[in-house]
Coordinates of N, CA and C in Angstrom, one line a residue:
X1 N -19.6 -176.8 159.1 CA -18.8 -177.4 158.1 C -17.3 -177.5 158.5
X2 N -16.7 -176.7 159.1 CA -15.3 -176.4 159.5 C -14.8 -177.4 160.4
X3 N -16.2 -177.4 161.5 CA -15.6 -178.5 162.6 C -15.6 -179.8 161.9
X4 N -16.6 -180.1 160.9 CA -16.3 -181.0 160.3 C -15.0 -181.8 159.7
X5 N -14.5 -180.7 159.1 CA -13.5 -180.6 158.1 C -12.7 -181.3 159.4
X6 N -12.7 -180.4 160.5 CA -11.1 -180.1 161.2 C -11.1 -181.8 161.8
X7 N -12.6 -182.6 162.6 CA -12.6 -183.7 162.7 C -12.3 -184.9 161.4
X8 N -12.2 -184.4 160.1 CA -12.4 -184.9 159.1 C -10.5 -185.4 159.0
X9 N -9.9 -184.4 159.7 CA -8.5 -183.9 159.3 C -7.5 -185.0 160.3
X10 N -8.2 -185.6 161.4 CA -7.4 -185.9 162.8 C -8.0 -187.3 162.5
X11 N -9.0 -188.2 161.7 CA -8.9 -188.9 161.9 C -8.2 -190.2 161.2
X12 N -7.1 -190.0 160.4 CA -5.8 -190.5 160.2 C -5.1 -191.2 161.3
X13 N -5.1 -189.7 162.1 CA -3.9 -190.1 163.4 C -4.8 -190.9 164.5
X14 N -6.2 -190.9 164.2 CA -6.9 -191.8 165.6 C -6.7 -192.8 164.9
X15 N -6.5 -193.3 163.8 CA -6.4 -195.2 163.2 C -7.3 -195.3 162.7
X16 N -8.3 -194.1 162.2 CA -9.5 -194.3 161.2 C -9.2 -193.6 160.0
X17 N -8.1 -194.2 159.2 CA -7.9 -193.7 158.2 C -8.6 -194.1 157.0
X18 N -8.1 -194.2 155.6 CA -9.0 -195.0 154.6 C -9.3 -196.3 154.8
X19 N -10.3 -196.5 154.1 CA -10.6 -197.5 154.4 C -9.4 -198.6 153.2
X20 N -8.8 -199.8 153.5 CA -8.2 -200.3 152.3 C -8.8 -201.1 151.3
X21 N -8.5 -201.2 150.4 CA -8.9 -201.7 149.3 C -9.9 -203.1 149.7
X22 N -10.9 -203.7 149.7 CA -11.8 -204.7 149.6 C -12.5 -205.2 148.5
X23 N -12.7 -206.9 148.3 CA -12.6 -207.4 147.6 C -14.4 -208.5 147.9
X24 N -15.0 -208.7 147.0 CA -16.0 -209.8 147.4 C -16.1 -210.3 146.0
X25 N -16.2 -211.9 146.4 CA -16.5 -212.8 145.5 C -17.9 -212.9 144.9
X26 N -17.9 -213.6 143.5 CA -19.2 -213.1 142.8 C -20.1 -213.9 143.7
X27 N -21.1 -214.1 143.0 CA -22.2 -215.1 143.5 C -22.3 -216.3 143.2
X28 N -21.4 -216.6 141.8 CA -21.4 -218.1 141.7 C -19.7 -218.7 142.0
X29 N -19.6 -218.0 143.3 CA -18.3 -218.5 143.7 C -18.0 -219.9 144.6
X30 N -19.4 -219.5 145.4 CA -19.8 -221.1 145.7 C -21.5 -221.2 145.1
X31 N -21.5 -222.9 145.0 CA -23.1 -223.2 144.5 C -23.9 -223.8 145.9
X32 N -24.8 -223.0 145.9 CA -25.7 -223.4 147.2 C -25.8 -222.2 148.0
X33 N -25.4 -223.2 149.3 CA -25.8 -222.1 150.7 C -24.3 -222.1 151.1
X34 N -23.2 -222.8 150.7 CA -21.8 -222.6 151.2 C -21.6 -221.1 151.5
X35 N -20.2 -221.1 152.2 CA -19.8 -220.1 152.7 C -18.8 -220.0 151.8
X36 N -18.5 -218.4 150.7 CA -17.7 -217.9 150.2 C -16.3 -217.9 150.7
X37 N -16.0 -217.6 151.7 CA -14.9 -217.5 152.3 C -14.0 -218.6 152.7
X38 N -14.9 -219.3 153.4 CA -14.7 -220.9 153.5 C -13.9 -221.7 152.5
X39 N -14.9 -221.6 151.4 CA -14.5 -222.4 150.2 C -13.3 -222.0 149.2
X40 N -13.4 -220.3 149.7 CA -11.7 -219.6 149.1 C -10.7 -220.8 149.6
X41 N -10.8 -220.3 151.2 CA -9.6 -220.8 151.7 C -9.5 -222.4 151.5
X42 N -10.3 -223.4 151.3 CA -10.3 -224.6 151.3 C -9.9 -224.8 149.9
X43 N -10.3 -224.1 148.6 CA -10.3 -223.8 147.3 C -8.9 -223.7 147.3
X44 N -8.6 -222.3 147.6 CA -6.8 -221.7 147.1 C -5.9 -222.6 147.9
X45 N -6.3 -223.6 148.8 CA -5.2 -224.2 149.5 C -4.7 -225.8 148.6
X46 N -5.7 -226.2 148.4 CA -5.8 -227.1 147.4 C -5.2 -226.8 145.9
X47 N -5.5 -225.9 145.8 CA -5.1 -225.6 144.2 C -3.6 -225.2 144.2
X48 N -3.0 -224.5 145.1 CA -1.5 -223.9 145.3 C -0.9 -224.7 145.8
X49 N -1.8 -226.1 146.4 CA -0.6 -227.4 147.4 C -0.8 -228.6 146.3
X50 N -1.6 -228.3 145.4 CA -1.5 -229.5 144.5 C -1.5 -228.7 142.9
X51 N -0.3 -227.9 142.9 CA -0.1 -227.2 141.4 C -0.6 -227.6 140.3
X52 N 0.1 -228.9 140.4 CA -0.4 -229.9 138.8 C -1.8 -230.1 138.5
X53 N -2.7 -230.3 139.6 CA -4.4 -230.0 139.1 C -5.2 -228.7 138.9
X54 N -3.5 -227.6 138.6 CA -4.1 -226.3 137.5 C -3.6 -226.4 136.4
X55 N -2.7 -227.8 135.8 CA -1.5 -227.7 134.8 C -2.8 -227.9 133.9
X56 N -2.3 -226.8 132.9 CA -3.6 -226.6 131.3 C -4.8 -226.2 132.0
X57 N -4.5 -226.4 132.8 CA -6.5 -225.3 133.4 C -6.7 -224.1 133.9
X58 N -6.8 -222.7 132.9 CA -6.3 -221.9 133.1 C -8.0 -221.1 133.9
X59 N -8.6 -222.1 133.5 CA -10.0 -221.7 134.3 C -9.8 -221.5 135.5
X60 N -9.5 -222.9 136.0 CA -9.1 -223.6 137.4 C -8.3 -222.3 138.3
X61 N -7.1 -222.1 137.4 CA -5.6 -221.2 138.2 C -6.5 -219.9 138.3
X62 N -7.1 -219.4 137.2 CA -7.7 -217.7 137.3 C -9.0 -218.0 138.1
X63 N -10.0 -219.2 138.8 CA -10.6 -219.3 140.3 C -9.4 -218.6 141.0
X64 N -8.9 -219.6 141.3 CA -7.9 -219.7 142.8 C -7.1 -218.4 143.1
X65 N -6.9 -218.0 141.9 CA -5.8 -216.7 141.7 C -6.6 -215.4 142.2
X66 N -8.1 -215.5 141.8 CA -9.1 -214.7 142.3 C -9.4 -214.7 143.6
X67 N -9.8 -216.2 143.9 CA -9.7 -216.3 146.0 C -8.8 -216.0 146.4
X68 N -7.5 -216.3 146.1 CA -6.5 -215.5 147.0 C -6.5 -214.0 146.9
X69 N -6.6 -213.5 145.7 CA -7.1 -212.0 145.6 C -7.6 -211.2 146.5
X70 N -8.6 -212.1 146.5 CA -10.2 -211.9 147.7 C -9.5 -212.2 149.0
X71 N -8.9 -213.1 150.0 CA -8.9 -213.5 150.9 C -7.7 -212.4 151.4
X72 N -7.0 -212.1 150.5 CA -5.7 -210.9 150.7 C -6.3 -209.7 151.2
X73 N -7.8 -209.4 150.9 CA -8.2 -208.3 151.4 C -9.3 -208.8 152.5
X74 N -10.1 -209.7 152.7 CA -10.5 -210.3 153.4 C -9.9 -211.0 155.2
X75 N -9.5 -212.0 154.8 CA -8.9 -212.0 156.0 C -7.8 -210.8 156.9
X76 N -7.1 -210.1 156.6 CA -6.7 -208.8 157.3 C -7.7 -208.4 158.1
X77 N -8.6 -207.7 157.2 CA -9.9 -206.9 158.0 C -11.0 -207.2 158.2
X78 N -11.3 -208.2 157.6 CA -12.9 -208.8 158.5 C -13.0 -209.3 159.9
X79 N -14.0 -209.0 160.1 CA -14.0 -208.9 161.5 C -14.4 -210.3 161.8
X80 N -15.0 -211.1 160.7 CA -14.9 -212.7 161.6 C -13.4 -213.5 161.6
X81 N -12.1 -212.7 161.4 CA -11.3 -213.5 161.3 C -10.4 -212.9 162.1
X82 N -11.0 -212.3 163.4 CA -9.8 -211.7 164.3 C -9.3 -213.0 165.4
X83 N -9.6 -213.9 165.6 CA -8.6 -215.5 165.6 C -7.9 -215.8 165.2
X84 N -7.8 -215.2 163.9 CA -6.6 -215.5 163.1 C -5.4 -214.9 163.7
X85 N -4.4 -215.8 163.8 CA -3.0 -215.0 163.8 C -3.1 -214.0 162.9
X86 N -2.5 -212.3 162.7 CA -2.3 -211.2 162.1 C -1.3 -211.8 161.0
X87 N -0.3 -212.8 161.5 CA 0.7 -213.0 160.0 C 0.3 -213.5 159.0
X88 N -1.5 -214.4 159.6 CA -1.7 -214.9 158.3 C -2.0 -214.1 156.9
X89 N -3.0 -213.0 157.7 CA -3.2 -211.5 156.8 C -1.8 -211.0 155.9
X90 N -0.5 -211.3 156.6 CA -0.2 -210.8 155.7 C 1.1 -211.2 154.8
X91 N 1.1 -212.8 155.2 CA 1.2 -213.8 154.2 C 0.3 -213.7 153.3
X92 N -0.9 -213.6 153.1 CA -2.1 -213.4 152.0 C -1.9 -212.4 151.1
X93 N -1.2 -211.5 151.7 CA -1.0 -210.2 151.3 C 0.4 -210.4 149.7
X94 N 1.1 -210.9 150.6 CA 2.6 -211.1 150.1 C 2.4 -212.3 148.9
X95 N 1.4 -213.1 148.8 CA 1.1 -214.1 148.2 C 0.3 -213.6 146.5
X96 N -0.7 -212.5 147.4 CA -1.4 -211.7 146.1 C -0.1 -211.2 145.6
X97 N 0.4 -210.8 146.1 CA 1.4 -209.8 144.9 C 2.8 -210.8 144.1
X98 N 2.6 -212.1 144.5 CA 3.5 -213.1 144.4 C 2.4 -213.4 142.6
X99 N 1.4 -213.5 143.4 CA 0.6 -213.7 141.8 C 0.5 -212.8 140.8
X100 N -0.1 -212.0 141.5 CA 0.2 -210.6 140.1 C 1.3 -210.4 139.6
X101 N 2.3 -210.3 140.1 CA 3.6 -210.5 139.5 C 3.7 -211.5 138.5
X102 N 3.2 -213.2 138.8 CA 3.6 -214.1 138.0 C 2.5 -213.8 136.8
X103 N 1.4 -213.2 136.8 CA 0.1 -213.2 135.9 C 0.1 -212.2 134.9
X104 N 1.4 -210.9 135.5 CA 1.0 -209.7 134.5 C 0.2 -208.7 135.0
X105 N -0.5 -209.1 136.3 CA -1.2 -207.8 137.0 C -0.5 -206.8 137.6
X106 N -1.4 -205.8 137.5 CA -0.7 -204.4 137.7 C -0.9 -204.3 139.4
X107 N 0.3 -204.2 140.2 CA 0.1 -203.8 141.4 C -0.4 -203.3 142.0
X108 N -1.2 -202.1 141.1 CA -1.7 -201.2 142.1 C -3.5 -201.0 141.7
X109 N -3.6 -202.6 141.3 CA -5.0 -202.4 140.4 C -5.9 -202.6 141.6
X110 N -7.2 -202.4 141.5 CA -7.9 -202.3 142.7 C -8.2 -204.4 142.7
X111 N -8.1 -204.5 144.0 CA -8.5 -206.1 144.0 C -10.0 -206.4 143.5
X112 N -11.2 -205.3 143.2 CA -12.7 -206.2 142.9 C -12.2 -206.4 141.7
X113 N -11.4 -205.3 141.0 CA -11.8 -205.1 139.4 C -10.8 -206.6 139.3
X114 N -9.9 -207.1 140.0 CA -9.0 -207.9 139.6 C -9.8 -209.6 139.5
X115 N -10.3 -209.6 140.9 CA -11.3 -210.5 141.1 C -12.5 -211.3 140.0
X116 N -13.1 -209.9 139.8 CA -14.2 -209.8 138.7 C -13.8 -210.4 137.4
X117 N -12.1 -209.6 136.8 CA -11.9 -209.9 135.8 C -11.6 -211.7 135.7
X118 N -11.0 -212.0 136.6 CA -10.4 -213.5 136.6 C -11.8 -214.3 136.7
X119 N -12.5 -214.4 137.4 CA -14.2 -214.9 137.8 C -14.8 -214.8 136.1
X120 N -14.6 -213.7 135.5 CA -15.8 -213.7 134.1 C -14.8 -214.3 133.2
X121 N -13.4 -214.5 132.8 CA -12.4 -215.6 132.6 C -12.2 -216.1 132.3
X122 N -12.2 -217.0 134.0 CA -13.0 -218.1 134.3 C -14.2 -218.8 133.7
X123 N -15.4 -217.9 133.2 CA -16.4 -218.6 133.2 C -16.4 -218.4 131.5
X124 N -16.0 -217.7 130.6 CA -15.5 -217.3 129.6 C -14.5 -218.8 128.9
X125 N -13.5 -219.1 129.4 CA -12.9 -220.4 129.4 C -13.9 -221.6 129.7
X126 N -14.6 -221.8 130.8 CA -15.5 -223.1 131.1 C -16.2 -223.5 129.7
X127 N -17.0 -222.0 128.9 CA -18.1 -221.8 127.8 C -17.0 -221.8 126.7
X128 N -15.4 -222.0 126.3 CA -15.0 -222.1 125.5 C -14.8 -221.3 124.7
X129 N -14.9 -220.3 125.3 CA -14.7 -218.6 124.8 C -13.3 -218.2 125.0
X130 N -12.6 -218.5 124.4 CA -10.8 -218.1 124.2 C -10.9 -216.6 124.3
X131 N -11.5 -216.3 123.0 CA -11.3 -215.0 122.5 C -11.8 -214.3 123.8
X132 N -12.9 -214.0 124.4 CA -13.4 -213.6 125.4 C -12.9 -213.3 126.6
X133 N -12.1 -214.6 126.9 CA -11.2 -214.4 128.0 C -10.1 -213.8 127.8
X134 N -9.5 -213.4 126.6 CA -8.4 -213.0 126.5 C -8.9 -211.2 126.7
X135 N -9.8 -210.8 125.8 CA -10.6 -209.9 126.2 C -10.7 -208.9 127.3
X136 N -10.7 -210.0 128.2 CA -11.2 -209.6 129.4 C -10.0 -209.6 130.6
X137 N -8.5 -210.1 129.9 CA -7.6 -209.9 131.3 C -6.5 -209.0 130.3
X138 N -7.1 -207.4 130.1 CA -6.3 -206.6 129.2 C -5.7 -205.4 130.1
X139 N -4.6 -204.7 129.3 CA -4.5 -203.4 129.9 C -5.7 -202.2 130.6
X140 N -5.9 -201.4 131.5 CA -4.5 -201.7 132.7 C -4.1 -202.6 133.3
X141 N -5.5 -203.2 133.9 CA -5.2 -204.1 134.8 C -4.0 -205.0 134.5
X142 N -4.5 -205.9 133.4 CA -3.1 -207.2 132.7 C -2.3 -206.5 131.8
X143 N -0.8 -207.3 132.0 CA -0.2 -206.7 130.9 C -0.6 -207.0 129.3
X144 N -1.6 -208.1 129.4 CA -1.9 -208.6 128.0 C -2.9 -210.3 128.0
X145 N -3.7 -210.3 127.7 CA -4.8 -211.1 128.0 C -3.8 -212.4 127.2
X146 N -3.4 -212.5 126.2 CA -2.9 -213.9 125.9 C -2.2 -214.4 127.0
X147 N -1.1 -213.2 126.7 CA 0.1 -213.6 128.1 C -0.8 -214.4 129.6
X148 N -1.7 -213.5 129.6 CA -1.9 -213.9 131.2 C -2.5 -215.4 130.9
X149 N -3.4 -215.7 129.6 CA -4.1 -216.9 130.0 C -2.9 -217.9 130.0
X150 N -1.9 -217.3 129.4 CA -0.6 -218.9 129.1 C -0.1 -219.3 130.5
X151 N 0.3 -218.0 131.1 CA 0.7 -217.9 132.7 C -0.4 -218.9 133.2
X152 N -1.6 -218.8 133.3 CA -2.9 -219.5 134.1 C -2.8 -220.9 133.6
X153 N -2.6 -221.2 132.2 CA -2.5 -222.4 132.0 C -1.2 -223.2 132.3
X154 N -0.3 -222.4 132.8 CA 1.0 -223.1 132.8 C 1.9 -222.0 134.2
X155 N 1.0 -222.3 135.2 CA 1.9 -221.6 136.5 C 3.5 -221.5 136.6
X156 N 4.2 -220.4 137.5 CA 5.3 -221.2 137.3 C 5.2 -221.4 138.9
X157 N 6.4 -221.5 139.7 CA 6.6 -222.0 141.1 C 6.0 -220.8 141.8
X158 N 4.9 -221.1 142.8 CA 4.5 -219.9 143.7 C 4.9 -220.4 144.7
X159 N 5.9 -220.3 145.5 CA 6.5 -221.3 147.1 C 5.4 -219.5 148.2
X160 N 5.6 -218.6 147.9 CA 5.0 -218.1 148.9 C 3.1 -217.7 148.7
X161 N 2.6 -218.2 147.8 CA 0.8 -218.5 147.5 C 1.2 -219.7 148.2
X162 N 1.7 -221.3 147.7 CA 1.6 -222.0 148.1 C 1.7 -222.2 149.9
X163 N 2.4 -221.5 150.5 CA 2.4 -221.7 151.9 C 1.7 -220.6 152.7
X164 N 1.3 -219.4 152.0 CA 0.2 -218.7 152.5 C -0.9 -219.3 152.7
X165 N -2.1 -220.1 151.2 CA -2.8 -220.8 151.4 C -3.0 -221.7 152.0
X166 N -1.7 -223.0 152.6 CA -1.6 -223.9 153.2 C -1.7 -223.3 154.8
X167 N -0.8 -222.3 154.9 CA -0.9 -221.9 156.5 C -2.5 -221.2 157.1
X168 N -3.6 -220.8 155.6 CA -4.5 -219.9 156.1 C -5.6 -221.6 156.3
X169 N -5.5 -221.9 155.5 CA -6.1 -223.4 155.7 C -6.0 -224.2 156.5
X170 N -5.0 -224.0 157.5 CA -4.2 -224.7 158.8 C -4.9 -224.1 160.2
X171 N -5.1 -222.2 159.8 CA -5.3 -221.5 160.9 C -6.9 -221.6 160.9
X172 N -7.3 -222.0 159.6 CA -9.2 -222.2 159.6 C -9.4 -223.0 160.4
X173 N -8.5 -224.6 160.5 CA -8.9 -225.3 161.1 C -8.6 -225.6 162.8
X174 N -7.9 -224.4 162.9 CA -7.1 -224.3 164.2 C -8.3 -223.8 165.3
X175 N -9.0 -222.8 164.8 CA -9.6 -221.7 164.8 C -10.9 -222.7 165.3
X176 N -11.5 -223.4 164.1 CA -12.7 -224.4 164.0 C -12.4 -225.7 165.3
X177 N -11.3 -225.5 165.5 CA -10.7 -226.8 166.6 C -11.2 -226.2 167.7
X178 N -10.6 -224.9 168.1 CA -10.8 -224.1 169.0 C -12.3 -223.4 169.9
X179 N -13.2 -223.7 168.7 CA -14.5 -223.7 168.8 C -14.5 -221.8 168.4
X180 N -13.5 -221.2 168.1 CA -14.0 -219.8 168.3 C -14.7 -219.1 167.7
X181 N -15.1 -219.9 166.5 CA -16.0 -219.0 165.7 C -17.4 -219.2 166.3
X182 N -18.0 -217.9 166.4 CA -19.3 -217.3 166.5 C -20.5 -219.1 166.8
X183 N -20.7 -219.2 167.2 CA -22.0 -220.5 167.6 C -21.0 -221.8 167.5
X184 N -20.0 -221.4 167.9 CA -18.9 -222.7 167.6 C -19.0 -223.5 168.8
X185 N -19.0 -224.6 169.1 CA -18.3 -225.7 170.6 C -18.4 -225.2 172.2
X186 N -18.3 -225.7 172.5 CA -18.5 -226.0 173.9 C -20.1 -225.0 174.5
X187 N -21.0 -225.1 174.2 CA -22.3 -224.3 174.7 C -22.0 -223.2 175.0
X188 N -20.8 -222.6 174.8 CA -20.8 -221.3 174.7 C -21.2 -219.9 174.1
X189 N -21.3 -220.4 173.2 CA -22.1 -219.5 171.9 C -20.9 -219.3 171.4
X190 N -19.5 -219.7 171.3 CA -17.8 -219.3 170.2 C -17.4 -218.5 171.9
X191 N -17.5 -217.6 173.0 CA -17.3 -216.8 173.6 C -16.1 -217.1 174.5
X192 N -15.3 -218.0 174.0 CA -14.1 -218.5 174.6 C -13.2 -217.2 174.5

């Protein structure tokens, strides 16, 4: 048990420290066989580069506000996205906290619970459930479910969501250009 401990103790300093916070999207994030991650980034880039088709859709903002949530813990550390330039990770990064800030979220909330909360919402708003959704984006996490849904219905300027999302949606396709993902282009199997 000791040697344990004492291996338990060193591996901080080898770069195997905690693991960081991670985030996954529900199940009905995409419909079908789509790819979740895909559809974030294709999703949040659209919704943050064309603001006005969240103006009064507080459904719409609390998706997108979730994908970027997700993709802030996502792209850094997944391992299908080591093509990615490293800055885009943490433009994603700087972007989530550009939102929580504007939303009422508590900085140091864990990203599923934040995800989750916005996703049920979301779906809470679609079914016309006001009450419900207010409900459900409360202390700790939100500072206050009304507040946050008026924020969602009425964004204010996100210039660093907006060019996070635009630049991770730039490097998807950079990436997709490049053939590198995994069974991607040139009969290589991605092994460029």
């Amino acid at each position: 048990m000791r040697q344990i401990l004492a291996i338990a103790a060193f591996l901080p300093l080898l770069g195997c420290g905690p693991v960081p916070p991670y985030a996954t999207l529900p199940s009905d994030a995409v419909v079908g066989a789509g790819d979740p991650a895909r559809a974030a980034i294709i999703g949040s880039a659209y919704a943050f580069g064309t603001p006005e088709s969240l103006e009064g859709r507080p459904d719409a903002a609390a998706r997108a506000a979730a994908e970027v949530e997700y993709l802030a813990t996502e792209i850094p550390t997944g391992p299908r996205w080591v093509q990615f330039n490293p800055s885009i990770g943490q433009e994603l990064v700087a972007a989530r906290d550009e939102l929580r800030a504007a939303l009422g979220i508590s900085p140091d909330a864990p990203p599923q619970v934040v995800v989750n909360a916005l996703y049920a919402a979301s779906r809470a708003l679609r079914a016309g459930d006001r009450a419900a959704a207010e409900r459900l984006l409360q202390p700790p996490v939100f500072q206050n479910g009304q507040g946050a849904l008026l924020r969602l219905a009425s964004l204010p300027p996100l210039p660093r969501t907006r060019t996070a999302t635009a630049l991770t949606y730039e490097e998807l396709n950079r990436v997709d250009q490049d053939g590198k993902f995994s069974g991607a282009g040139g009969g290589d199997g991605g092994k460029q």
